[in-house]
Tab-separated table of C-alpha atoms and ligand atoms in Angstrom:
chain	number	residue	atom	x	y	z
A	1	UNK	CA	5.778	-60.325	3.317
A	2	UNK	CA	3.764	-63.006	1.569
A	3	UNK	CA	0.637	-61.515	2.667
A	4	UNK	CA	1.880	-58.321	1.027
A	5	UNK	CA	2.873	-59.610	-1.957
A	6	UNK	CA	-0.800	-61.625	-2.611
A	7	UNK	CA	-2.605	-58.062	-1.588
A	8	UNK	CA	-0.930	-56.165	-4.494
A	9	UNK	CA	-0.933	-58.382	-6.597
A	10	UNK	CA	-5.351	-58.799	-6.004
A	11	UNK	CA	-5.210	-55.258	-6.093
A	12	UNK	CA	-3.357	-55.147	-9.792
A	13	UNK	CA	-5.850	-57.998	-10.923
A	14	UNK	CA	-8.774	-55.879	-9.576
A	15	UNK	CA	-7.434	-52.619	-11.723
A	16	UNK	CA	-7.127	-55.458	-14.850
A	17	UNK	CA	-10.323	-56.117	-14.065
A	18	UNK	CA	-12.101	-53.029	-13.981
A	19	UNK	CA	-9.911	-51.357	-16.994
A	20	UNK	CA	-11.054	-54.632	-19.306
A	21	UNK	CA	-14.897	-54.423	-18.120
A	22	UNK	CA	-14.091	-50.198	-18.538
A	23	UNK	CA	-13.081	-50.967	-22.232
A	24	UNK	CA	-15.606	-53.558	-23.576
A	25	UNK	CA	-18.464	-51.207	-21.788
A	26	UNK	CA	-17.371	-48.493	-23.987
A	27	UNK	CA	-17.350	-50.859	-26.878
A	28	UNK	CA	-20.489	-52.405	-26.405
A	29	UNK	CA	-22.234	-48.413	-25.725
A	30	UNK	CA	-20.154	-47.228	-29.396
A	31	UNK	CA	-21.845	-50.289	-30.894
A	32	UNK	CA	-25.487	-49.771	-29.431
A	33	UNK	CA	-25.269	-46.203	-30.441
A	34	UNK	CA	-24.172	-46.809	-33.853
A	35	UNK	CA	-26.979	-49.133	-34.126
A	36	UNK	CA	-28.980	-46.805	-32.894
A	37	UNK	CA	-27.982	-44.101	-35.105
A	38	UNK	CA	-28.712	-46.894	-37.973
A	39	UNK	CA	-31.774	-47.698	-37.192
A	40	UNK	CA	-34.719	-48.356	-39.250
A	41	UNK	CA	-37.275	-47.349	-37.199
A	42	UNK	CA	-37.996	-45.256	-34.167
A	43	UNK	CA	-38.787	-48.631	-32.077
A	44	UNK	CA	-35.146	-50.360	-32.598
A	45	UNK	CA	-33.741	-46.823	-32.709
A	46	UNK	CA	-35.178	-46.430	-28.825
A	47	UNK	CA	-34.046	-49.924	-27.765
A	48	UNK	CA	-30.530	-49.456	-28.870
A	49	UNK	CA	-30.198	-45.516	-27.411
A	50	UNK	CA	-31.257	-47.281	-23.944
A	51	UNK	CA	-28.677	-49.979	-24.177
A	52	UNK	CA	-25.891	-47.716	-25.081
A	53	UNK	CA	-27.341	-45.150	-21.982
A	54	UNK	CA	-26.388	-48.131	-19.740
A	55	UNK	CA	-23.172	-48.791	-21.354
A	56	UNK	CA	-22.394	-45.216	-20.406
A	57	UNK	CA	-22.821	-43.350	-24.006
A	58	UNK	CA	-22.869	-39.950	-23.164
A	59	UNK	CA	-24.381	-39.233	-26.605
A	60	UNK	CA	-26.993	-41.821	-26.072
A	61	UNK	CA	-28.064	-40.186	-23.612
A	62	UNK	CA	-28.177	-36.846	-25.276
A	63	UNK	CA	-30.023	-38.700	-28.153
A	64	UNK	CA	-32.604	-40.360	-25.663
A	65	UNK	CA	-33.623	-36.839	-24.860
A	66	UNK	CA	-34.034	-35.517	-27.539
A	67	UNK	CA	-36.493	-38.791	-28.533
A	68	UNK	CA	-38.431	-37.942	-25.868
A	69	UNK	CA	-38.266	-34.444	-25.490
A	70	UNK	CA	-42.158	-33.876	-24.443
A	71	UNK	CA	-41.442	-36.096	-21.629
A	72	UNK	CA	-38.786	-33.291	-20.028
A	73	UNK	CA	-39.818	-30.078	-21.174
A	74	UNK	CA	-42.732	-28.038	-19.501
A	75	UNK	CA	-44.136	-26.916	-22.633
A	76	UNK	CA	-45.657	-28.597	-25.504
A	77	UNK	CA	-45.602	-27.457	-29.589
A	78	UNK	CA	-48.834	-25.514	-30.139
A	79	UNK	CA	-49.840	-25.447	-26.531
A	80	UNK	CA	-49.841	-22.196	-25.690
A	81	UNK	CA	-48.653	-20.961	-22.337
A	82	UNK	CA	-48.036	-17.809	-19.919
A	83	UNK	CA	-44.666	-15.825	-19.990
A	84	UNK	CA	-43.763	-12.941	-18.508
A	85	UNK	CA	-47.379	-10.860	-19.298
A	86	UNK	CA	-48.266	-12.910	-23.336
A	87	UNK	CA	-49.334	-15.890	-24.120
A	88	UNK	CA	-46.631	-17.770	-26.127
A	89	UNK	CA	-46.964	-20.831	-28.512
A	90	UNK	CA	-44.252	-22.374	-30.518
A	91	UNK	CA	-44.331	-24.574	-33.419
A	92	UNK	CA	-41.701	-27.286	-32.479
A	93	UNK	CA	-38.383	-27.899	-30.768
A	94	UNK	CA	-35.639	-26.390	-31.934
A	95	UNK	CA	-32.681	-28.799	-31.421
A	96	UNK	CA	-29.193	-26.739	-31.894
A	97	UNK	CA	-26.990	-27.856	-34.834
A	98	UNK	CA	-24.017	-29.073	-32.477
A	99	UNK	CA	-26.589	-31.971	-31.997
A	100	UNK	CA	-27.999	-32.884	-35.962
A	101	UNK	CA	-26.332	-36.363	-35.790
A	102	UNK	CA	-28.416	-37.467	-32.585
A	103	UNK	CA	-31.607	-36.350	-34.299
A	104	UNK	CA	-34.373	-38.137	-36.009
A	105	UNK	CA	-35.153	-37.833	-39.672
A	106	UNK	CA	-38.312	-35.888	-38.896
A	107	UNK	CA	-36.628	-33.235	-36.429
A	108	UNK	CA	-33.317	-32.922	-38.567
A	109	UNK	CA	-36.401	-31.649	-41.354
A	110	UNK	CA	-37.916	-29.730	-38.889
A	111	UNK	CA	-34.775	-27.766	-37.810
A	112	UNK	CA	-33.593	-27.890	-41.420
A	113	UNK	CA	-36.920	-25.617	-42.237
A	114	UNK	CA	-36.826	-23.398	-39.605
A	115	UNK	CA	-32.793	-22.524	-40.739
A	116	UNK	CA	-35.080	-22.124	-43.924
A	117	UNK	CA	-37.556	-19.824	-42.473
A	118	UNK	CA	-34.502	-17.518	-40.924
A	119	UNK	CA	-32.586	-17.197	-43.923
A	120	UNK	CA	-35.945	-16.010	-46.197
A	121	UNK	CA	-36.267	-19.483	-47.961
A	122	UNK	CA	-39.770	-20.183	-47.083
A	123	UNK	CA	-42.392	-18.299	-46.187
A	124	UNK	CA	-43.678	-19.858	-42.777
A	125	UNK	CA	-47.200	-19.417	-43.401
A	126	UNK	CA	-47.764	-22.838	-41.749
A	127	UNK	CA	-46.539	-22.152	-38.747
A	128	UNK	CA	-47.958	-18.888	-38.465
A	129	UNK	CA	-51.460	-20.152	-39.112
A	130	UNK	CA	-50.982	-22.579	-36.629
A	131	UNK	CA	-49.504	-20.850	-33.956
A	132	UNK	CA	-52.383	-18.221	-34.151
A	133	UNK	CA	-54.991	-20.894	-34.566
A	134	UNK	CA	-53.696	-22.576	-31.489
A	135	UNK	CA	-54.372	-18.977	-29.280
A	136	UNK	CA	-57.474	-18.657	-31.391
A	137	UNK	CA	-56.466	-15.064	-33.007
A	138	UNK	CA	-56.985	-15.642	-36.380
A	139	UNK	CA	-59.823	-13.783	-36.249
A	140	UNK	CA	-58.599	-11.166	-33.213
A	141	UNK	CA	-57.718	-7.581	-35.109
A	142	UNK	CA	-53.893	-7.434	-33.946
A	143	UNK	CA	-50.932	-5.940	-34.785
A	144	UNK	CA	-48.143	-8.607	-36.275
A	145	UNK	CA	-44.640	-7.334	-35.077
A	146	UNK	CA	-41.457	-9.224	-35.640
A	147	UNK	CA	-38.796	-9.565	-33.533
A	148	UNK	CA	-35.431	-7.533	-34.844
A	149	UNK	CA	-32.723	-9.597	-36.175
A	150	UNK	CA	-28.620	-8.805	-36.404
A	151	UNK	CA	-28.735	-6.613	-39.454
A	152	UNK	CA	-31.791	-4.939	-41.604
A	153	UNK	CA	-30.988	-7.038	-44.355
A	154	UNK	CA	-31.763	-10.012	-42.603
A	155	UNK	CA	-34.557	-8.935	-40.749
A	156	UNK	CA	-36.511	-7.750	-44.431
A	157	UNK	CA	-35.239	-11.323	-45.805
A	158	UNK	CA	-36.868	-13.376	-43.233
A	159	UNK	CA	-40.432	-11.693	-42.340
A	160	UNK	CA	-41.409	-10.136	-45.680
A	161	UNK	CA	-43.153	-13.122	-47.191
A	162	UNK	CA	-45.491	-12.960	-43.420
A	163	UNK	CA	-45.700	-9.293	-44.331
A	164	UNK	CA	-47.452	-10.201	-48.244
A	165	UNK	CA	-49.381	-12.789	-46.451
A	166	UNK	CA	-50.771	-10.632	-43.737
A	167	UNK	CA	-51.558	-7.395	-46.133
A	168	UNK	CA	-53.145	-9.839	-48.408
A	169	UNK	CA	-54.994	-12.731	-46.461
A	170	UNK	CA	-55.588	-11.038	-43.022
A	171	UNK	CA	-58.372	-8.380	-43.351
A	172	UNK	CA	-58.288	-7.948	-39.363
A	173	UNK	CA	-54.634	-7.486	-38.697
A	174	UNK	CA	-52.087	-5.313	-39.588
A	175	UNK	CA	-48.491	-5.912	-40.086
A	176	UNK	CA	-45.592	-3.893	-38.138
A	177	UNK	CA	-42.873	-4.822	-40.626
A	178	UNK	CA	-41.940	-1.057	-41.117
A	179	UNK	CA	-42.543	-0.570	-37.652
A	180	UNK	CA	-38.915	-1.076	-36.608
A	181	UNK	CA	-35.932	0.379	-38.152
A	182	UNK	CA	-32.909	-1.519	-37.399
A	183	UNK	CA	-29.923	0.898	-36.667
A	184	UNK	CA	-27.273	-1.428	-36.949
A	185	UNK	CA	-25.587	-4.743	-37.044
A	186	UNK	CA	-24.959	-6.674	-34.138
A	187	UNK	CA	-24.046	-10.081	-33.590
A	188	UNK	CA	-26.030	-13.296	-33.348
A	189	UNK	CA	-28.135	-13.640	-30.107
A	190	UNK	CA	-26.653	-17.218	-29.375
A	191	UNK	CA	-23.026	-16.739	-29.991
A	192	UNK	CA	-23.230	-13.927	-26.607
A	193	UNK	CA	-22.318	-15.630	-23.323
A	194	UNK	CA	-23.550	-14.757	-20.294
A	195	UNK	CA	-27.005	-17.077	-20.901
A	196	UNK	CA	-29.920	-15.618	-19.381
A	197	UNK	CA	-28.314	-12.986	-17.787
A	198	UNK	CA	-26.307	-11.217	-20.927
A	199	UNK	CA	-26.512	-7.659	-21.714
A	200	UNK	CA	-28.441	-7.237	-24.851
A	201	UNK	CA	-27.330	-5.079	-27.023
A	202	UNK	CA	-30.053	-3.092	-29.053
A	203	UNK	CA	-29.759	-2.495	-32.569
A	204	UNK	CA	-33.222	-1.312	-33.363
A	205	UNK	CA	-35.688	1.664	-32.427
A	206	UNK	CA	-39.521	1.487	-32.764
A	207	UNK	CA	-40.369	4.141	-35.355
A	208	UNK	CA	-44.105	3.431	-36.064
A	209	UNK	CA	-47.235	3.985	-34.317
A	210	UNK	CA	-48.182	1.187	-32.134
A	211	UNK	CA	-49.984	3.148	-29.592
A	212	UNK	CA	-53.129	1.622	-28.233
A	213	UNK	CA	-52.630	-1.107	-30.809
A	214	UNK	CA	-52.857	-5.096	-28.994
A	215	UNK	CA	-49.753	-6.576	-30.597
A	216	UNK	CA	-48.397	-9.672	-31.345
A	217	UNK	CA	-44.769	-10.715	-31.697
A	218	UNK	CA	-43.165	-13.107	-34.312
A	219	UNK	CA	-39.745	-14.094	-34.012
A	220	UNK	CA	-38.172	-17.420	-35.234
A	221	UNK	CA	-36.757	-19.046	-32.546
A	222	UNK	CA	-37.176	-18.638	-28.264
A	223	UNK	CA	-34.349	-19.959	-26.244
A	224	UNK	CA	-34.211	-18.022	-22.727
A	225	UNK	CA	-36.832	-15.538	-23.743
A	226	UNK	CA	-35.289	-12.576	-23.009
A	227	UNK	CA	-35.287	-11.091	-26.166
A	228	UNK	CA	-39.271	-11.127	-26.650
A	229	UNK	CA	-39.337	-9.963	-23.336
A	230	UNK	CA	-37.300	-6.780	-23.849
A	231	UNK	CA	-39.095	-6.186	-26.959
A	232	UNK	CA	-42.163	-6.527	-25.441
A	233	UNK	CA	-40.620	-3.928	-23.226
A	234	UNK	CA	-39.937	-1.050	-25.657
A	235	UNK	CA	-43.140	-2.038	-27.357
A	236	UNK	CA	-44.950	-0.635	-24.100
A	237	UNK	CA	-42.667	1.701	-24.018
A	238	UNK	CA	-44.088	3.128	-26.906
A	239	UNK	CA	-47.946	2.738	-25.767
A	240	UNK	CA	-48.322	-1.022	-27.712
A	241	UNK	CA	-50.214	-3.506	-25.877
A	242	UNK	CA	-48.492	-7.061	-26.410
A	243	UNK	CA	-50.583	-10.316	-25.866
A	244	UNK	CA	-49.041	-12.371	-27.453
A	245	UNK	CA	-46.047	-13.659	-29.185
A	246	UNK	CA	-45.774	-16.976	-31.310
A	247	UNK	CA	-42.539	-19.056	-32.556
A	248	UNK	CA	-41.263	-21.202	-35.314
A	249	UNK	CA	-39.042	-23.041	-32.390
A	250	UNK	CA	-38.640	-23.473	-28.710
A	251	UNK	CA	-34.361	-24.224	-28.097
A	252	UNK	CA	-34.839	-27.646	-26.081
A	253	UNK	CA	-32.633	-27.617	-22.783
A	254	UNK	CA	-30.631	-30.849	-22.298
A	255	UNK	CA	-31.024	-31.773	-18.644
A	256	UNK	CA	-27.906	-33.533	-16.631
A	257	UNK	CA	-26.835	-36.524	-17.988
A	258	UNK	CA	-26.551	-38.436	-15.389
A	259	UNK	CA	-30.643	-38.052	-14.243
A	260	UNK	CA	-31.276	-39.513	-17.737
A	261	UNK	CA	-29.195	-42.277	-17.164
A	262	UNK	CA	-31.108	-42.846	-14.331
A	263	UNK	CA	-34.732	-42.415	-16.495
A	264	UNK	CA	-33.297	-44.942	-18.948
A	265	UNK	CA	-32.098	-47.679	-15.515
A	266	UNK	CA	-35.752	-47.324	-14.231
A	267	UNK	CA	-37.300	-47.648	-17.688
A	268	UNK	CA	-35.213	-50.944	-18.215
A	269	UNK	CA	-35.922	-52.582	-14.693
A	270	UNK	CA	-39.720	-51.778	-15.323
A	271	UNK	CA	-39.358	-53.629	-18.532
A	272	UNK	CA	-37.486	-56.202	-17.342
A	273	UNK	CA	-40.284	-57.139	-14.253
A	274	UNK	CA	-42.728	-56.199	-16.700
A	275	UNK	CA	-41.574	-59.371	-18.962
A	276	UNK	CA	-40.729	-62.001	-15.943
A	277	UNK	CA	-44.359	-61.336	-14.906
A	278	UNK	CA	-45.661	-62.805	-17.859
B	301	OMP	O1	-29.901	-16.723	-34.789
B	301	OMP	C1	-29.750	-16.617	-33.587
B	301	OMP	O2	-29.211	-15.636	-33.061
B	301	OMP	C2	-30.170	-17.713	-32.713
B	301	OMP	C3	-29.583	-18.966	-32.882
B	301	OMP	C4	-29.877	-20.034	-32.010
B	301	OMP	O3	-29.341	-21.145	-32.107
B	301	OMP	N1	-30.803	-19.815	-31.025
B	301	OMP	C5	-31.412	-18.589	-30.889
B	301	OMP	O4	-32.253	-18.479	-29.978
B	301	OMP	N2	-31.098	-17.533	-31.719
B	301	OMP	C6	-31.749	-16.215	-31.594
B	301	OMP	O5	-31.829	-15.793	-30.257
B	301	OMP	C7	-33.090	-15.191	-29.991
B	301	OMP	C8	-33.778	-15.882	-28.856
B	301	OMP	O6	-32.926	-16.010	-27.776
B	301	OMP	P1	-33.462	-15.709	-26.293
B	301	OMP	O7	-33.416	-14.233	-26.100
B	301	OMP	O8	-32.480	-16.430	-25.428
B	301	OMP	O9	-34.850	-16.285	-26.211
B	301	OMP	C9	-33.948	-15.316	-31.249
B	301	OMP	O10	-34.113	-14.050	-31.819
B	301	OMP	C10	-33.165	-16.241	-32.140
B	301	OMP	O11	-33.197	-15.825	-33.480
């Protein structure tokens, strides 16, 4: 009876025990990651994202990623790559706005001017320069297409500034602006489920002459890449030749949580021998 008694009442101290440690862990990983988040500079703003990854932050972790977002992602701004038949560079990481609080100052601008690029603000003559530069086509005599967007209006507003630019500064390519009439609205490519394997639904047809022509394709953000690749699609379709196709952003994809936390354990330990060495 006594022996009873003693082993439920150890087991109610060990529940005590782990709810209490359970409640100041959370504690502590709020405060790290509000430190974090307060940071002055990138160095203290690591330190304190790894201490609130141990204390079990799930944000921390989300916000560890995206500080080191090279370090997990197979492909590098302005590095250009293979996919699916055309070489593809983008600009930077696009980080979705569900996650603006967990970015840096410098990505929250970055993503801030590539919602300015889509909605016609600015003119993204930077990143177009540098996206060709990168696949060395400046000087390649191409066709520029652009990727159809959710309604005409839109899709005018955000690539007629590239248009001037190319008409004017470009001697050796041509743009495909008024290549592609858009036949209707549809909605925004992120908000259909399904990920990679949704139906799209098209809301364009290719009017102009592209045949024989070696083509490149703008568009403002890649996330799956099966847009580009269907456009690239009924581009050929229609006797173009696509190469190529550059973007303002590449949609980072956050990987499990819980093989970050796991990055962030062995990153401590090696720190930790690192300094006992010394
Ligand atoms: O504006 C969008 O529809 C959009 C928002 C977003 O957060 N991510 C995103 O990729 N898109 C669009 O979705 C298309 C790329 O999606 P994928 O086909 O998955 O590569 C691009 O045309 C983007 O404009």
């Amino acid at each position: 009876m006594l022996a009873r008694l003693v082993f439920t009442l150890l087991c109610v101290l060990v529940c005590i025990l782990f709810y209490v440690i359970g409640f100041w862990r959370k504690k502590a990983g709020d405060a790290a990651f509000a430190a974090a988040r307060t940071a002055i500079d990138e160095k203290e703003r690591d330190q304190y994202c790894r201490l609130s990854v141990l204390a079990g932050n799930r944000n921390a972790c989300r916000m560890f990623f995206f500080s080191h977002t090279d370090i997990y992602e197979n492909h590098q701004p302005l590095k250009p790559y293979s996919f699916r038949g055309m070489k593809v560079t983008f600009y930077g990481y696009y980080y979705p706005a569900r996650h603006e609080k967990l970015l840096s100052n410098r990505q929250r601008m970055f993503c801030h001017a590539l919602f300015r690029f889509k909605d016609g603000e600015i003119h993204g003559v930077r990143f177009f320069k540098s996206c060709m530069e990168a696949q060395h086509l400046e000087e390649e005599n191409l066709h520029v297409m652009f990727m159809p967007c959710s309604s005409r209006e839109k899709y005018i507003r955000r690539f007629r500034r590239l248009d001037e630019y190319i008409s004017t500064h470009c001697p050796q390519m041509t743009s495909g602006l008024n290549d592609v009439v858009i036949t209707g609205t549809r909605e925004s490519l992120h908000k259909m489920k399904g990920g990679k394997k949704r139906i799209l639904k098209r809301n364009y047809s290719i009017t102009g002459d592209v045949e024989g022509k070696n083509i490149v394709i703008v568009d403002d953000v890649m996330t799956t890449g099966q847009s580009v690749s269907e456009y690239k699609k009924e581009i050929e379709r229609h006797g173009g030749r696509v190469t190529a196709a550059i973007f303002y952003g590449k949609t980072v994809e956050v990987p499990p949580l819980f093989l970050l936390r796991m990055h962030v354990l062995y990153i401590q330990v090696k720190c930790l021998l690192k300094t006992r060495k010394r």
